[in-house]
DNA sequence: ACCTGTCAAGTCTGG
DNA sequence: CCAGACTTGACAGGT
């Protein structure tokens, strides 16, 4: 089976290529006080820089055989901030957005966004829910402007427990019905490291017919005593069946025993290897997102480390056959 | 050039 | 019930 690897947002190898440069609202306000035009110009300049660097990062991916990439959610500074109403960044930035989309499509790169964890579909608060829908809408609008189809996904977590997980899982289902269709078609659910386990995430994915992203580090942090990843795996891969996409997992390693949930600079190849040997029985292609501090550098190292192990054949700098 | 505190957003925890 | 932690890259303001 073919296993492809990718990385998140920034590169540790490409210099001066941040796709997440920011303008803080505080700074925006300070500038706007003196010259409102200049404040807006700064936001636009930073947004254009982020889009330009994202294109550089995609070229870097293409040059190195990387077919999986996650856009930075901070690509447009202050995009959904209530203090900047009426900024039509989709129209304004249409050209660079289309350029990104063209590059992605031409090179068949699998793209995703991971909206921040302020985006909470199962919140009991209506204002938080509305802000979350606006944020999801924002991410969708960017993908639409790039003319990327529903295979470009938004990866989200289930949300908070709010003191009662069962109630809050039901709240998710209830609120799910209020998510606009064109957004819903892009959403995938990922198990988290503290609250919702892989088993609970799979339950919700099956119920709502959503693809599931399986994070194996989160699984190690947070799972039922009796739960094994090999029991989750068949159900997890089945959630991707109708999408035309390979199932996707996230990998990372604990920073330390004491700080187990935090991400290490690199990924321990043995833990990924163990998983791949289990997955091998299913003979299904797999996409692996590396979430490590050293970003693409950690991803290339992981592929190299795996290639030393039995039953692994390197295919490119960023993919292997198992 | 480098260091420290701060940043739009929500939720959970520990006191 | 409220302050602080959580997490992250990057800015702002200081030396």
JSON list of N, CA, C and O in Angstrom, two decimals, chain A residues 18 34 36 91 111 113 119 126 141 146 159 190-191 201 213 217 247 268 291 299 313 321:
[
{"chain": "A", "resi": 18, "resn": "UNK", "atom": "N", "xyz": [6.88, 32.38, 6.15]},
{"chain": "A", "resi": 18, "resn": "UNK", "atom": "CA", "xyz": [5.74, 32.18, 7.04]},
{"chain": "A", "resi": 18, "resn": "UNK", "atom": "C", "xyz": [4.42, 32.43, 6.31]},
{"chain": "A", "resi": 18, "resn": "UNK", "atom": "O", "xyz": [4.24, 33.46, 5.67]},
{"chain": "A", "resi": 34, "resn": "UNK", "atom": "N", "xyz": [-4.63, 56.78, 13.66]},
{"chain": "A", "resi": 34, "resn": "UNK", "atom": "CA", "xyz": [-3.90, 57.82, 12.92]},
{"chain": "A", "resi": 34, "resn": "UNK", "atom": "C", "xyz": [-4.36, 57.89, 11.47]},
{"chain": "A", "resi": 34, "resn": "UNK", "atom": "O", "xyz": [-4.56, 58.96, 10.92]},
{"chain": "A", "resi": 36, "resn": "UNK", "atom": "N", "xyz": [-6.88, 55.39, 9.07]},
{"chain": "A", "resi": 36, "resn": "UNK", "atom": "CA", "xyz": [-7.66, 54.16, 8.84]},
{"chain": "A", "resi": 36, "resn": "UNK", "atom": "C", "xyz": [-7.25, 53.43, 7.56]},
{"chain": "A", "resi": 36, "resn": "UNK", "atom": "O", "xyz": [-7.20, 52.20, 7.55]},
{"chain": "A", "resi": 91, "resn": "UNK", "atom": "N", "xyz": [-13.03, 38.77, -2.65]},
{"chain": "A", "resi": 91, "resn": "UNK", "atom": "CA", "xyz": [-12.96, 39.48, -3.93]},
{"chain": "A", "resi": 91, "resn": "UNK", "atom": "C", "xyz": [-11.58, 40.11, -4.11]},
{"chain": "A", "resi": 91, "resn": "UNK", "atom": "O", "xyz": [-10.94, 39.97, -5.16]},
{"chain": "A", "resi": 111, "resn": "UNK", "atom": "N", "xyz": [-5.24, 18.94, 0.22]},
{"chain": "A", "resi": 111, "resn": "UNK", "atom": "CA", "xyz": [-5.22, 20.14, 1.05]},
{"chain": "A", "resi": 111, "resn": "UNK", "atom": "C", "xyz": [-6.25, 20.05, 2.16]},
{"chain": "A", "resi": 111, "resn": "UNK", "atom": "O", "xyz": [-7.33, 19.49, 1.97]},
{"chain": "A", "resi": 113, "resn": "UNK", "atom": "N", "xyz": [-7.67, 22.45, 5.86]},
{"chain": "A", "resi": 113, "resn": "UNK", "atom": "CA", "xyz": [-7.54, 23.49, 6.89]},
{"chain": "A", "resi": 113, "resn": "UNK", "atom": "C", "xyz": [-7.84, 22.83, 8.23]},
{"chain": "A", "resi": 113, "resn": "UNK", "atom": "O", "xyz": [-8.60, 21.85, 8.29]},
{"chain": "A", "resi": 119, "resn": "UNK", "atom": "N", "xyz": [-13.50, 27.24, 17.35]},
{"chain": "A", "resi": 119, "resn": "UNK", "atom": "CA", "xyz": [-14.60, 26.82, 16.49]},
{"chain": "A", "resi": 119, "resn": "UNK", "atom": "C", "xyz": [-15.26, 25.60, 17.10]},
{"chain": "A", "resi": 119, "resn": "UNK", "atom": "O", "xyz": [-14.70, 24.52, 17.11]},
{"chain": "A", "resi": 126, "resn": "UNK", "atom": "N", "xyz": [-25.23, 30.19, 21.97]},
{"chain": "A", "resi": 126, "resn": "UNK", "atom": "CA", "xyz": [-25.61, 30.55, 20.61]},
{"chain": "A", "resi": 126, "resn": "UNK", "atom": "C", "xyz": [-24.61, 31.50, 19.96]},
{"chain": "A", "resi": 126, "resn": "UNK", "atom": "O", "xyz": [-24.29, 31.37, 18.78]},
{"chain": "A", "resi": 141, "resn": "UNK", "atom": "N", "xyz": [-15.02, 29.64, 2.21]},
{"chain": "A", "resi": 141, "resn": "UNK", "atom": "CA", "xyz": [-14.95, 30.67, 1.17]},
{"chain": "A", "resi": 141, "resn": "UNK", "atom": "C", "xyz": [-13.56, 30.71, 0.53]},
{"chain": "A", "resi": 141, "resn": "UNK", "atom": "O", "xyz": [-13.44, 30.93, -0.68]},
{"chain": "A", "resi": 146, "resn": "UNK", "atom": "N", "xyz": [-10.54, 29.27, -4.31]},
{"chain": "A", "resi": 146, "resn": "UNK", "atom": "CA", "xyz": [-9.48, 28.50, -4.98]},
{"chain": "A", "resi": 146, "resn": "UNK", "atom": "C", "xyz": [-10.06, 27.50, -5.97]},
{"chain": "A", "resi": 146, "resn": "UNK", "atom": "O", "xyz": [-9.32, 26.82, -6.67]},
{"chain": "A", "resi": 159, "resn": "UNK", "atom": "N", "xyz": [-15.50, 19.22, 20.21]},
{"chain": "A", "resi": 159, "resn": "UNK", "atom": "CA", "xyz": [-15.72, 20.42, 21.00]},
{"chain": "A", "resi": 159, "resn": "UNK", "atom": "C", "xyz": [-15.58, 20.15, 22.49]},
{"chain": "A", "resi": 159, "resn": "UNK", "atom": "O", "xyz": [-14.84, 19.25, 22.89]},
{"chain": "A", "resi": 190, "resn": "UNK", "atom": "N", "xyz": [-11.89, 14.85, 14.12]},
{"chain": "A", "resi": 190, "resn": "UNK", "atom": "CA", "xyz": [-10.67, 14.23, 14.63]},
{"chain": "A", "resi": 190, "resn": "UNK", "atom": "C", "xyz": [-10.81, 13.98, 16.13]},
{"chain": "A", "resi": 190, "resn": "UNK", "atom": "O", "xyz": [-11.32, 14.84, 16.86]},
{"chain": "A", "resi": 191, "resn": "UNK", "atom": "N", "xyz": [-10.33, 12.81, 16.59]},
{"chain": "A", "resi": 191, "resn": "UNK", "atom": "CA", "xyz": [-10.29, 12.54, 18.04]},
{"chain": "A", "resi": 191, "resn": "UNK", "atom": "C", "xyz": [-9.30, 13.50, 18.70]},
{"chain": "A", "resi": 191, "resn": "UNK", "atom": "O", "xyz": [-8.27, 13.83, 18.12]},
{"chain": "A", "resi": 201, "resn": "UNK", "atom": "N", "xyz": [-15.50, 9.67, 18.68]},
{"chain": "A", "resi": 201, "resn": "UNK", "atom": "CA", "xyz": [-15.43, 10.40, 17.42]},
{"chain": "A", "resi": 201, "resn": "UNK", "atom": "C", "xyz": [-15.94, 9.53, 16.28]},
{"chain": "A", "resi": 201, "resn": "UNK", "atom": "O", "xyz": [-16.71, 10.00, 15.43]},
{"chain": "A", "resi": 213, "resn": "UNK", "atom": "N", "xyz": [-10.69, 11.68, 10.99]},
{"chain": "A", "resi": 213, "resn": "UNK", "atom": "CA", "xyz": [-9.24, 11.75, 11.02]},
{"chain": "A", "resi": 213, "resn": "UNK", "atom": "C", "xyz": [-8.77, 11.13, 12.33]},
{"chain": "A", "resi": 213, "resn": "UNK", "atom": "O", "xyz": [-9.23, 11.54, 13.40]},
{"chain": "A", "resi": 217, "resn": "UNK", "atom": "N", "xyz": [-1.37, 9.92, 18.24]},
{"chain": "A", "resi": 217, "resn": "UNK", "atom": "CA", "xyz": [-0.83, 10.49, 19.49]},
{"chain": "A", "resi": 217, "resn": "UNK", "atom": "C", "xyz": [-1.97, 10.84, 20.44]},
{"chain": "A", "resi": 217, "resn": "UNK", "atom": "O", "xyz": [-1.92, 10.55, 21.63]},
{"chain": "A", "resi": 247, "resn": "UNK", "atom": "N", "xyz": [-7.87, 7.24, 3.60]},
{"chain": "A", "resi": 247, "resn": "UNK", "atom": "CA", "xyz": [-8.03, 7.61, 5.00]},
{"chain": "A", "resi": 247, "resn": "UNK", "atom": "C", "xyz": [-6.82, 8.40, 5.48]},
{"chain": "A", "resi": 247, "resn": "UNK", "atom": "O", "xyz": [-5.71, 8.19, 4.99]},
{"chain": "A", "resi": 268, "resn": "UNK", "atom": "N", "xyz": [8.74, 9.79, 16.47]},
{"chain": "A", "resi": 268, "resn": "UNK", "atom": "CA", "xyz": [9.35, 8.48, 16.70]},
{"chain": "A", "resi": 268, "resn": "UNK", "atom": "C", "xyz": [8.87, 7.50, 15.63]},
{"chain": "A", "resi": 268, "resn": "UNK", "atom": "O", "xyz": [7.68, 7.17, 15.56]},
{"chain": "A", "resi": 291, "resn": "UNK", "atom": "N", "xyz": [2.68, 16.12, 12.58]},
{"chain": "A", "resi": 291, "resn": "UNK", "atom": "CA", "xyz": [2.49, 17.32, 13.40]},
{"chain": "A", "resi": 291, "resn": "UNK", "atom": "C", "xyz": [3.66, 17.38, 14.39]},
{"chain": "A", "resi": 291, "resn": "UNK", "atom": "O", "xyz": [3.55, 16.89, 15.51]},
{"chain": "A", "resi": 299, "resn": "UNK", "atom": "N", "xyz": [9.10, 15.56, 8.99]},
{"chain": "A", "resi": 299, "resn": "UNK", "atom": "CA", "xyz": [8.42, 14.64, 8.07]},
{"chain": "A", "resi": 299, "resn": "UNK", "atom": "C", "xyz": [9.41, 13.88, 7.19]},
{"chain": "A", "resi": 299, "resn": "UNK", "atom": "O", "xyz": [9.33, 12.66, 7.06]},
{"chain": "A", "resi": 313, "resn": "UNK", "atom": "N", "xyz": [9.38, 0.21, 1.60]},
{"chain": "A", "resi": 313, "resn": "UNK", "atom": "CA", "xyz": [10.11, 0.61, 0.39]},
{"chain": "A", "resi": 313, "resn": "UNK", "atom": "C", "xyz": [9.94, 2.10, 0.17]},
{"chain": "A", "resi": 313, "resn": "UNK", "atom": "O", "xyz": [8.81, 2.56, 0.02]},
{"chain": "A", "resi": 321, "resn": "UNK", "atom": "N", "xyz": [6.13, 2.63, 0.18]},
{"chain": "A", "resi": 321, "resn": "UNK", "atom": "CA", "xyz": [5.25, 1.47, -0.04]},
{"chain": "A", "resi": 321, "resn": "UNK", "atom": "C", "xyz": [5.43, 0.53, 1.13]},
{"chain": "A", "resi": 321, "resn": "UNK", "atom": "O", "xyz": [6.55, 0.28, 1.57]}
]
